[in-house]
PDB file of C-alpha atoms in Angstrom:
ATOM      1  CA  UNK A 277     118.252  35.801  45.024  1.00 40.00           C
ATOM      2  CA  UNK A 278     115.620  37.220  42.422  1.00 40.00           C
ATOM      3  CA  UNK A 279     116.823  34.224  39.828  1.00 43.00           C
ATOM      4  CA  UNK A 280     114.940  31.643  42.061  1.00 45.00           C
ATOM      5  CA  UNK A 281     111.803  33.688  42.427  1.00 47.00           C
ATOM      6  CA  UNK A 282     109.041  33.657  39.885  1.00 63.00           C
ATOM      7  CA  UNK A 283     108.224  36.650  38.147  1.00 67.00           C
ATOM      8  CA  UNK A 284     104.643  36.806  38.528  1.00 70.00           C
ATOM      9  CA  UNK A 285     105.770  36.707  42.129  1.00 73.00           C
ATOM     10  CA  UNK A 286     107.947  39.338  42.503  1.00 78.00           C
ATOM     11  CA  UNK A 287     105.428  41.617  40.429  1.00 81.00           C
ATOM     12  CA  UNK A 288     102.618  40.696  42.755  1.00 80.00           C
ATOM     13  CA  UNK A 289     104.671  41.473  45.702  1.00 82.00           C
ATOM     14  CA  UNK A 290     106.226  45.107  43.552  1.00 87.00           C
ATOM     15  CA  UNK A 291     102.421  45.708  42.692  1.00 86.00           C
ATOM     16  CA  UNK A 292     100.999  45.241  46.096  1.00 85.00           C
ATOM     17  CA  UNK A 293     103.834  47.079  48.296  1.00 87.00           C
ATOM     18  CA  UNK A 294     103.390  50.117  45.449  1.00 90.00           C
ATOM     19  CA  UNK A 295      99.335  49.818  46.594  1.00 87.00           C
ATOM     20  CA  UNK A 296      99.813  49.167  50.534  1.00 86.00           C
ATOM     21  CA  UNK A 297     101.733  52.495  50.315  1.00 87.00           C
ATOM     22  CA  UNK A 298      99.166  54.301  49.182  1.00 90.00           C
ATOM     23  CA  UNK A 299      96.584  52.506  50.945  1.00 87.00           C
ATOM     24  CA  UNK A 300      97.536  54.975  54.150  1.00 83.00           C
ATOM     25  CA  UNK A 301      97.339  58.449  52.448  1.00 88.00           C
ATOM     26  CA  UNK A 302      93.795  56.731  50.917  1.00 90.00           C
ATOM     27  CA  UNK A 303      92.140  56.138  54.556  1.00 86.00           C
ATOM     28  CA  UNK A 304      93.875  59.753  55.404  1.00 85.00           C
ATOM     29  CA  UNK A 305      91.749  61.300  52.282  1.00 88.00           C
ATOM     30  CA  UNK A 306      88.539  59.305  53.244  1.00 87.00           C
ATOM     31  CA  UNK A 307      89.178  60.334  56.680  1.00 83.00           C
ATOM     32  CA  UNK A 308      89.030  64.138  55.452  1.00 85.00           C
ATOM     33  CA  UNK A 309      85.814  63.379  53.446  1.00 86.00           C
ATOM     34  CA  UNK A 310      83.817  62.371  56.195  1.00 79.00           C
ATOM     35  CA  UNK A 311      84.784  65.055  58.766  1.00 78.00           C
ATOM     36  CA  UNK A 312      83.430  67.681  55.894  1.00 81.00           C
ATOM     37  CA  UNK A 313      80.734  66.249  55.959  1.00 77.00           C
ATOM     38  CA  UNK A 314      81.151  64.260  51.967  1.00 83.00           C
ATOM     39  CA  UNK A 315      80.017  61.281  53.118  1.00 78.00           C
ATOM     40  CA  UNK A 316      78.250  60.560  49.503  1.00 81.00           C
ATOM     41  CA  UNK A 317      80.736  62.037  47.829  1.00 87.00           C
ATOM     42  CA  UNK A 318      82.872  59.517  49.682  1.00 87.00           C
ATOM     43  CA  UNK A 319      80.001  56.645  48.594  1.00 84.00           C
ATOM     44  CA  UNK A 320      80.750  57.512  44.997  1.00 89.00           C
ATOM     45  CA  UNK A 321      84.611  57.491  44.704  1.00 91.00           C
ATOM     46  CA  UNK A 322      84.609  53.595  46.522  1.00 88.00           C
ATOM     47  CA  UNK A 323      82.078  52.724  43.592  1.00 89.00           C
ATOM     48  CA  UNK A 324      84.597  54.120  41.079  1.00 93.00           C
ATOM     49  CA  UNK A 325      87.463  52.442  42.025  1.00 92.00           C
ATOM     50  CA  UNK A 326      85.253  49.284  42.359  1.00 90.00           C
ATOM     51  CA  UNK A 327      84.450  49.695  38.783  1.00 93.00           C
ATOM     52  CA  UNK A 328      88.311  50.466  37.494  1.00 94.00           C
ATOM     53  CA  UNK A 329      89.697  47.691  39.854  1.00 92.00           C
ATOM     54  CA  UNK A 330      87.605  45.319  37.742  1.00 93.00           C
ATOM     55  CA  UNK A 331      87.555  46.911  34.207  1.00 94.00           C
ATOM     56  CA  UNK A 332      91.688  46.529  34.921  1.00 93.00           C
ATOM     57  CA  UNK A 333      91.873  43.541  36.150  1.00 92.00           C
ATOM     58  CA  UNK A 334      89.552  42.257  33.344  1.00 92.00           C
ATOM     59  CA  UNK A 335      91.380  44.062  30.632  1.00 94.00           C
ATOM     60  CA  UNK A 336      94.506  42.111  31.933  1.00 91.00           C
ATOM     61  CA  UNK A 337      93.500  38.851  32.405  1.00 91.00           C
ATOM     62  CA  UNK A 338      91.954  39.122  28.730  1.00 92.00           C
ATOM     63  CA  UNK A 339      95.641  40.056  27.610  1.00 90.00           C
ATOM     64  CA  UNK A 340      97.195  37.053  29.399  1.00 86.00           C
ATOM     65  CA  UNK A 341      98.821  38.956  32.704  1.00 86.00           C
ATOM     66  CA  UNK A 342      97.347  35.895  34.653  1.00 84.00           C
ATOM     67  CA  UNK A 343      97.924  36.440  38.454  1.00 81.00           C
ATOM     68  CA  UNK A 344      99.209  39.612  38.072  1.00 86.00           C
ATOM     69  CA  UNK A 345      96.443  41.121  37.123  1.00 88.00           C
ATOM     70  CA  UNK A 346      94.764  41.180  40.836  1.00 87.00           C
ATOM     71  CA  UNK A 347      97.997  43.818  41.397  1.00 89.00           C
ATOM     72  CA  UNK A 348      97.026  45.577  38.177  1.00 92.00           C
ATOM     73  CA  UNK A 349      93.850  46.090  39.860  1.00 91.00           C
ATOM     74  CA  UNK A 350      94.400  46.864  43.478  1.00 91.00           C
ATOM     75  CA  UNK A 351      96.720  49.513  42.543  1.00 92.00           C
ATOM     76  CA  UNK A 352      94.017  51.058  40.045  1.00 93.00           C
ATOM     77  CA  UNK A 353      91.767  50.981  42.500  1.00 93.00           C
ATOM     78  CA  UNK A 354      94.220  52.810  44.996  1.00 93.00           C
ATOM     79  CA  UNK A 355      95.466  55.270  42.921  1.00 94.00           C
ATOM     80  CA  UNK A 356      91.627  56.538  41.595  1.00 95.00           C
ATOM     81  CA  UNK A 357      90.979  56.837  44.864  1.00 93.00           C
ATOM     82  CA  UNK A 358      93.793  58.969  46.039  1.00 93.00           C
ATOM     83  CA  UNK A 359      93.161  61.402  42.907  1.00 94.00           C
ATOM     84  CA  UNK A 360      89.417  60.979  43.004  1.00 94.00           C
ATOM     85  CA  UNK A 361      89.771  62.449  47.009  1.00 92.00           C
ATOM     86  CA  UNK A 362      92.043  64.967  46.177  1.00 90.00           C
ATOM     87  CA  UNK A 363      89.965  66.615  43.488  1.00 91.00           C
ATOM     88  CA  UNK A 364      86.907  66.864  46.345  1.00 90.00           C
ATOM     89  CA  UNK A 365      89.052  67.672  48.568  1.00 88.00           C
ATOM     90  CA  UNK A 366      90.834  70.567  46.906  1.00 83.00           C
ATOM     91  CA  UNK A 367      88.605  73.659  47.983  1.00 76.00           C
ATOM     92  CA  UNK A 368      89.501  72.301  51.568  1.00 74.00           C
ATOM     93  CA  UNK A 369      92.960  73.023  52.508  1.00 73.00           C
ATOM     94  CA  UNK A 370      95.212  70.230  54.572  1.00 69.00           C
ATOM     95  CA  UNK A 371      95.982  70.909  58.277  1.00 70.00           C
ATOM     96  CA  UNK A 372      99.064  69.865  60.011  1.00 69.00           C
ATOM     97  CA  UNK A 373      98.239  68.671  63.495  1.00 67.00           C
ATOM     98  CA  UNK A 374      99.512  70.462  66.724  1.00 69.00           C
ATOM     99  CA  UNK A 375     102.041  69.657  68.822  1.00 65.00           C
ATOM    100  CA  UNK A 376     100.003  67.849  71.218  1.00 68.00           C
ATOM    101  CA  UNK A 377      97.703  66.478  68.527  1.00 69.00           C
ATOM    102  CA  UNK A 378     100.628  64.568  67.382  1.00 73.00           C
ATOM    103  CA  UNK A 379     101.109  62.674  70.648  1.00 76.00           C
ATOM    104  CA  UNK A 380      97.653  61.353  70.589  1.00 75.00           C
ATOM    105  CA  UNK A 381      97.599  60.392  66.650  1.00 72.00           C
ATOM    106  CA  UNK A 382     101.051  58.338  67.548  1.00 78.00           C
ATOM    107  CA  UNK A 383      99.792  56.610  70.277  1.00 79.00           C
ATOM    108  CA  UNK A 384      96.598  55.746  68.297  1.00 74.00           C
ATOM    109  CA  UNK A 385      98.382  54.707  65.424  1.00 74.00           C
ATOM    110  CA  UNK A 386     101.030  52.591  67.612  1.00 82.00           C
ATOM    111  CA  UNK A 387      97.947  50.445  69.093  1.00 80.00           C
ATOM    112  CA  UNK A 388      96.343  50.094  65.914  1.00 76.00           C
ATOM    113  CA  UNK A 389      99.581  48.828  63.887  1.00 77.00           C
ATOM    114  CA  UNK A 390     100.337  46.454  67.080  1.00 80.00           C
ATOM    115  CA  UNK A 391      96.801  44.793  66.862  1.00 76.00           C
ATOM    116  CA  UNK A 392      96.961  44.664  63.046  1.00 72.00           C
ATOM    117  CA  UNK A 393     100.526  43.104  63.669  1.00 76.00           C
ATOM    118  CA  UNK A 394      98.999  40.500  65.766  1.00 75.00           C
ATOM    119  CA  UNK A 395      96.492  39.673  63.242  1.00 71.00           C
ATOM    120  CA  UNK A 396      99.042  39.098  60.470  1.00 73.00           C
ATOM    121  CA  UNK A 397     100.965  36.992  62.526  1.00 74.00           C
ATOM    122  CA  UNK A 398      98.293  34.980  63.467  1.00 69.00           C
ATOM    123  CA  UNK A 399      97.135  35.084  60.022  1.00 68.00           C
ATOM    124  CA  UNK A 400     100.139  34.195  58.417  1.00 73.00           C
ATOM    125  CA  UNK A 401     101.044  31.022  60.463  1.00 76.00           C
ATOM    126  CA  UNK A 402      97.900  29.324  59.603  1.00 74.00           C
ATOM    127  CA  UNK A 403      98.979  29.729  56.077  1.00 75.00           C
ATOM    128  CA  UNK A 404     102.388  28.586  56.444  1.00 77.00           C
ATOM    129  CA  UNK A 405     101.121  26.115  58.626  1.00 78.00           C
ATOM    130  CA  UNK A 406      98.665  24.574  55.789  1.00 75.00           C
ATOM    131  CA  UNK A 407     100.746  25.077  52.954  1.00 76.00           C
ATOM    132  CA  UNK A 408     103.838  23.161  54.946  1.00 77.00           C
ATOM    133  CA  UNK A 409     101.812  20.082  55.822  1.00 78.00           C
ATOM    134  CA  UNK A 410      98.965  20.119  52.947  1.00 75.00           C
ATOM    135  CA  UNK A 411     100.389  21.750  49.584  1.00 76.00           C
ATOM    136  CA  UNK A 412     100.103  25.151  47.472  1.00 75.00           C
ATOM    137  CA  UNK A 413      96.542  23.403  46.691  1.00 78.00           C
ATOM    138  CA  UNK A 414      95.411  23.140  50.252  1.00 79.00           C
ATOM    139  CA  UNK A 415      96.456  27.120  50.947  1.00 78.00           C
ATOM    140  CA  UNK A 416      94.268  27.819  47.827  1.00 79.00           C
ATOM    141  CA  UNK A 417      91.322  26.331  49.274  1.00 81.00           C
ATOM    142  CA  UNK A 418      91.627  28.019  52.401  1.00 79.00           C
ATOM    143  CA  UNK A 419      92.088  31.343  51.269  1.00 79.00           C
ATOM    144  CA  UNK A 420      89.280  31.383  48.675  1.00 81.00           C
ATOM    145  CA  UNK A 421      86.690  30.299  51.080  1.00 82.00           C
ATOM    146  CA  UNK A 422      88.233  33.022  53.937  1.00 81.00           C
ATOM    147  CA  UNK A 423      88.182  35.334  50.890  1.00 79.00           C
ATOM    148  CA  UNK A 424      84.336  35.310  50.081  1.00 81.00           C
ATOM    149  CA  UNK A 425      83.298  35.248  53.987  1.00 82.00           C
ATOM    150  CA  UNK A 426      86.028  38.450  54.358  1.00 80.00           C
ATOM    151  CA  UNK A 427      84.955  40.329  50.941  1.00 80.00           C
ATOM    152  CA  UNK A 428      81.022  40.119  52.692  1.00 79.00           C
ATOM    153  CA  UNK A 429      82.291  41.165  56.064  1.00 79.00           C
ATOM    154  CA  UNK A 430      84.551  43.862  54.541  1.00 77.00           C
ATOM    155  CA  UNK A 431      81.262  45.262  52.821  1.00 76.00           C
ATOM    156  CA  UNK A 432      79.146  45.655  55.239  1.00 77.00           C
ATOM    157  CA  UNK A 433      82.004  46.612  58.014  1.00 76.00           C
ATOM    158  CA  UNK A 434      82.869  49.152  55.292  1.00 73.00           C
ATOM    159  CA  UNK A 435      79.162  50.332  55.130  1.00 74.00           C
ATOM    160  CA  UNK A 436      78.827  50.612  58.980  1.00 76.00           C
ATOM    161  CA  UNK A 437      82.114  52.416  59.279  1.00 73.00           C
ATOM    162  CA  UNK A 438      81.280  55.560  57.002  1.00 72.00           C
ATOM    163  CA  UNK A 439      77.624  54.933  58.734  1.00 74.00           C
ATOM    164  CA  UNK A 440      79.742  55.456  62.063  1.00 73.00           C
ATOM    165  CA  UNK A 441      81.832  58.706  61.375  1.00 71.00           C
ATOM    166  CA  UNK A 442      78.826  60.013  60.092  1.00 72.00           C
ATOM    167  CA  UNK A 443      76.792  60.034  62.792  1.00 72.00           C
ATOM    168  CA  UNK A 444      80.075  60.877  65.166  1.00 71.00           C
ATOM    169  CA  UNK A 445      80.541  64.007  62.734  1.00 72.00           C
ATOM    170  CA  UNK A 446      77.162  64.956  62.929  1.00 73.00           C
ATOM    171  CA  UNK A 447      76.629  64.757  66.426  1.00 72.00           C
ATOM    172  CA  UNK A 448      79.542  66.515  67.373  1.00 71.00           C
ATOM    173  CA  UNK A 449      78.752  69.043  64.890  1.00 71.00           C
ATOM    174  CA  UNK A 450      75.183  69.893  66.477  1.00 72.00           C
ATOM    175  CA  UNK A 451      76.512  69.672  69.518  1.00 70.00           C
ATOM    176  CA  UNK A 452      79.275  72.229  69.127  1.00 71.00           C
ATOM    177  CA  UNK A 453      76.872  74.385  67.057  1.00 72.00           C
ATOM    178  CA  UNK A 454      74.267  74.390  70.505  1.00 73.00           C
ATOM    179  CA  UNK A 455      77.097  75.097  72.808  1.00 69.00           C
ATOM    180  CA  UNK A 456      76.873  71.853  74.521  1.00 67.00           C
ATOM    181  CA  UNK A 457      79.678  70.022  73.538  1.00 67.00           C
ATOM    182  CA  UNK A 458      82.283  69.067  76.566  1.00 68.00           C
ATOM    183  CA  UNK A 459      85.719  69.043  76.662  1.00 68.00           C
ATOM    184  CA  UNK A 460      88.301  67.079  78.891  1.00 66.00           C
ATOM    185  CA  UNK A 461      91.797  68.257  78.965  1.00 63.00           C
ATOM    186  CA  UNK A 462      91.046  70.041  75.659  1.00 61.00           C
ATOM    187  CA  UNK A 463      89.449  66.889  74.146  1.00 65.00           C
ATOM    188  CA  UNK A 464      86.030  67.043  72.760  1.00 65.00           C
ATOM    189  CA  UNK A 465      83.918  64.088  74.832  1.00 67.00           C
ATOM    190  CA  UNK A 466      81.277  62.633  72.536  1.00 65.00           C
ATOM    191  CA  UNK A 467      77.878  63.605  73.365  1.00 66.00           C
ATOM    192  CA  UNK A 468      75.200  61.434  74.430  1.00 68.00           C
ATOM    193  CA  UNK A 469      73.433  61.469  71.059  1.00 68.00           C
ATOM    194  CA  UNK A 470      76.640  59.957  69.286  1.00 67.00           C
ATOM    195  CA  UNK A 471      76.823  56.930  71.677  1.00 68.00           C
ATOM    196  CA  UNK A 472      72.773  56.650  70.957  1.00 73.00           C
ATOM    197  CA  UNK A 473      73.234  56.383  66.806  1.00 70.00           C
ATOM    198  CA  UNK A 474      76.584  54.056  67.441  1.00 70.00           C
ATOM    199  CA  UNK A 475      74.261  51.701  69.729  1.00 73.00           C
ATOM    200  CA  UNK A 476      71.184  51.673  66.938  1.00 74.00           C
ATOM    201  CA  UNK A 477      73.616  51.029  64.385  1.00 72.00           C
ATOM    202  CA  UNK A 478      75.128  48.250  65.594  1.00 72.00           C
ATOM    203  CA  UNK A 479      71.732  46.671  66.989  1.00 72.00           C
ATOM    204  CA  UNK A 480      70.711  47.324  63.278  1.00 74.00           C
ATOM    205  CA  UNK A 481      74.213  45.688  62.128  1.00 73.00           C
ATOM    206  CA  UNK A 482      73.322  42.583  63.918  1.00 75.00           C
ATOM    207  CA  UNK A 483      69.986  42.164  61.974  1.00 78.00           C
ATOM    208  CA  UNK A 484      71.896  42.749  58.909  1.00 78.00           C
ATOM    209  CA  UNK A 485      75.500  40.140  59.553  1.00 81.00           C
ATOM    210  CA  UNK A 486      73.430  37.594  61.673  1.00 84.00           C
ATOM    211  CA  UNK A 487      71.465  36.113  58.414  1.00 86.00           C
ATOM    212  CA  UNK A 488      74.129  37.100  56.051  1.00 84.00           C
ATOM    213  CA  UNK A 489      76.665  35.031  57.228  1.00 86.00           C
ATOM    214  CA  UNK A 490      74.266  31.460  58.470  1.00 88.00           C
ATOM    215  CA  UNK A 491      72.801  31.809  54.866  1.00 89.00           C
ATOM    216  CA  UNK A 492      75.940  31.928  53.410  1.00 86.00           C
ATOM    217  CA  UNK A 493      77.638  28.732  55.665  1.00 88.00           C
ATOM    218  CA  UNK A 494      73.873  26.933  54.486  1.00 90.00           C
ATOM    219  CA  UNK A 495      74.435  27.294  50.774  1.00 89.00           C
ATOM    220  CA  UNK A 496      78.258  27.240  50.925  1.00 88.00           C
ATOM    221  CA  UNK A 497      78.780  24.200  48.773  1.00 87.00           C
ATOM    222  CA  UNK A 498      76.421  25.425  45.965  1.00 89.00           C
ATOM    223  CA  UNK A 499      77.973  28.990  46.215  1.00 86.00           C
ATOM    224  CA  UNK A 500      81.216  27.827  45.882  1.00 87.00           C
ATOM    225  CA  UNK A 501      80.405  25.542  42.858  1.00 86.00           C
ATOM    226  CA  UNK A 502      78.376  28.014  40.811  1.00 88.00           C
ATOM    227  CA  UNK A 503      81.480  30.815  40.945  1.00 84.00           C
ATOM    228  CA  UNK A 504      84.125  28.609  41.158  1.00 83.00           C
ATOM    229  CA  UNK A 505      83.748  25.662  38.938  1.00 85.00           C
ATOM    230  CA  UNK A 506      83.457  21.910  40.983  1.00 86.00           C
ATOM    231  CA  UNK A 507      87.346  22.006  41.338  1.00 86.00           C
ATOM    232  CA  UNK A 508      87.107  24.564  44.050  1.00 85.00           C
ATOM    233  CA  UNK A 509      84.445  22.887  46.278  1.00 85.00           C
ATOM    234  CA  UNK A 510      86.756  21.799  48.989  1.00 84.00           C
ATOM    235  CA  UNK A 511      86.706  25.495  49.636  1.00 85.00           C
ATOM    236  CA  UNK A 512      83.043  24.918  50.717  1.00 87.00           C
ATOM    237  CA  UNK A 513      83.485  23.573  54.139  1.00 87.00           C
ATOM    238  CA  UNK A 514      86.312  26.438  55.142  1.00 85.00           C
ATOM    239  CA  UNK A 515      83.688  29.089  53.243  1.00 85.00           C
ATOM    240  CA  UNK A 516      81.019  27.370  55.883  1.00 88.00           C
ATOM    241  CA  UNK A 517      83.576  27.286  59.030  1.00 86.00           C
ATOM    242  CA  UNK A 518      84.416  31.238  58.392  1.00 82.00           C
ATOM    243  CA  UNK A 519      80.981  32.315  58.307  1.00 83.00           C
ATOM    244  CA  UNK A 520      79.958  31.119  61.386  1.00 82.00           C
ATOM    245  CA  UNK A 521      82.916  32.441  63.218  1.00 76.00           C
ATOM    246  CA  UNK A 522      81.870  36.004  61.926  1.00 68.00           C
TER     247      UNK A 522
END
């Protein structure tokens, strides 16, 4: 029952399923943004809820909300971003898809909440897994070092990403603007200049995550010590391991 559960526990978990809601009708909005073309506009609003996530979560830990104030901020950070979306987006009116367009946005969504299933799972275990045999402590340690190695990775998958629908929009854009753009069973097939800018930006990607992440497993232990405090440096060596996977 909710008498044996902590109560910065069952906030976190209140806050976070309140955020994880949202989260969807978020990557819907930024979704929007891109395909008009807003892709700065869409640059701007992530840097504003960057900014209120930590002003929040600042402002909280300063009054004492310990732990919960990472919820405080997550669902700041979700909710300026839904509003912050809206308001560009309101000269653009929503579209409900067709009939057949909801087919293929089910069937995309199925395979994308089955791999992201898997990943939880998998993710998940290896938690319970160290927590069982090693201790609360142990599970600490792991997930700050997987935390610093994912918050890098997150940026600059998040930069490529926006990079990516970008170019997509763009291309198909020019190419439905020339006359050239193909069509297969009533889907748009993606030109050859698309595939071109995806290929460039991942070859530039690679120049970018390559160092990144070998610098980062080289100065691991000293990383991990200057943020954290000397307490934290068993983190170091899964901070180091995580890199190098990525």
């Amino acid at each position: 029952g909710l008498g044996t559960v902590d109560f910065d526990v069952f906030a976190l978990l209140m806050l976070f399923s309140v955020h994880i809601s949202l989260c969807g009708a978020v990557s819907v909005q930024y979704g929007r943004l891109v395909t008009f073309g807003k892709v700065g506009t869409l640059s701007k609003i992530q840097t504003v809820c960057e900014i209120v996530a930590f002003v929040v979560v600042a402002t909280a830990l300063i009054n004492d909300f310990g732990i919960v104030s990472l919820g405080f901020g997550q669902l700041a950070s979700s909710t300026t971003a839904l509003t912050l979306s809206h308001l560009a987006l309101s000269p653009h009116r929503f579209r409900m898809p067709r009939a057949g367009e909801t087919r293929r946005i089910i069937r995309f969504v199925t395979s994308i909440l089955l791999s992201r299933a898997a990943f939880f799972i998998n993710d998940s275990l290896v938690l319970i897994i160290v927590g069982a045999y090693l201790g609360p402590a142990s599970v600490g340690f792991f997930r700050a070092g997987g935390r610093f190695a994912g918050a890098i990775a997150d940026a600059i998958s998040e930069a490529m990403r926006v990079t990516s629908w970008s170019s997509l929009q763009r291309a198909f854009g020019e190419a439905k603007e020339n006359g050239t753009l193909e069509t297969e069973k009533g889907r748009p097939i993606p030109p050859p200049e698309a595939a071109d800018s995806l290929l460039r930006l991942i070859g530039g990607g690679a120049y970018v995550v390559i160092p990144a992440f070998v610098g980062l497993a080289l100065v691991a232990p000293s990383f991990i010590v200057l943020v954290l405090g000397p307490n934290w440096h068993p983190a170091a060596i899964i901070l180091s391991i995580v890199a190098l996977r990525r």
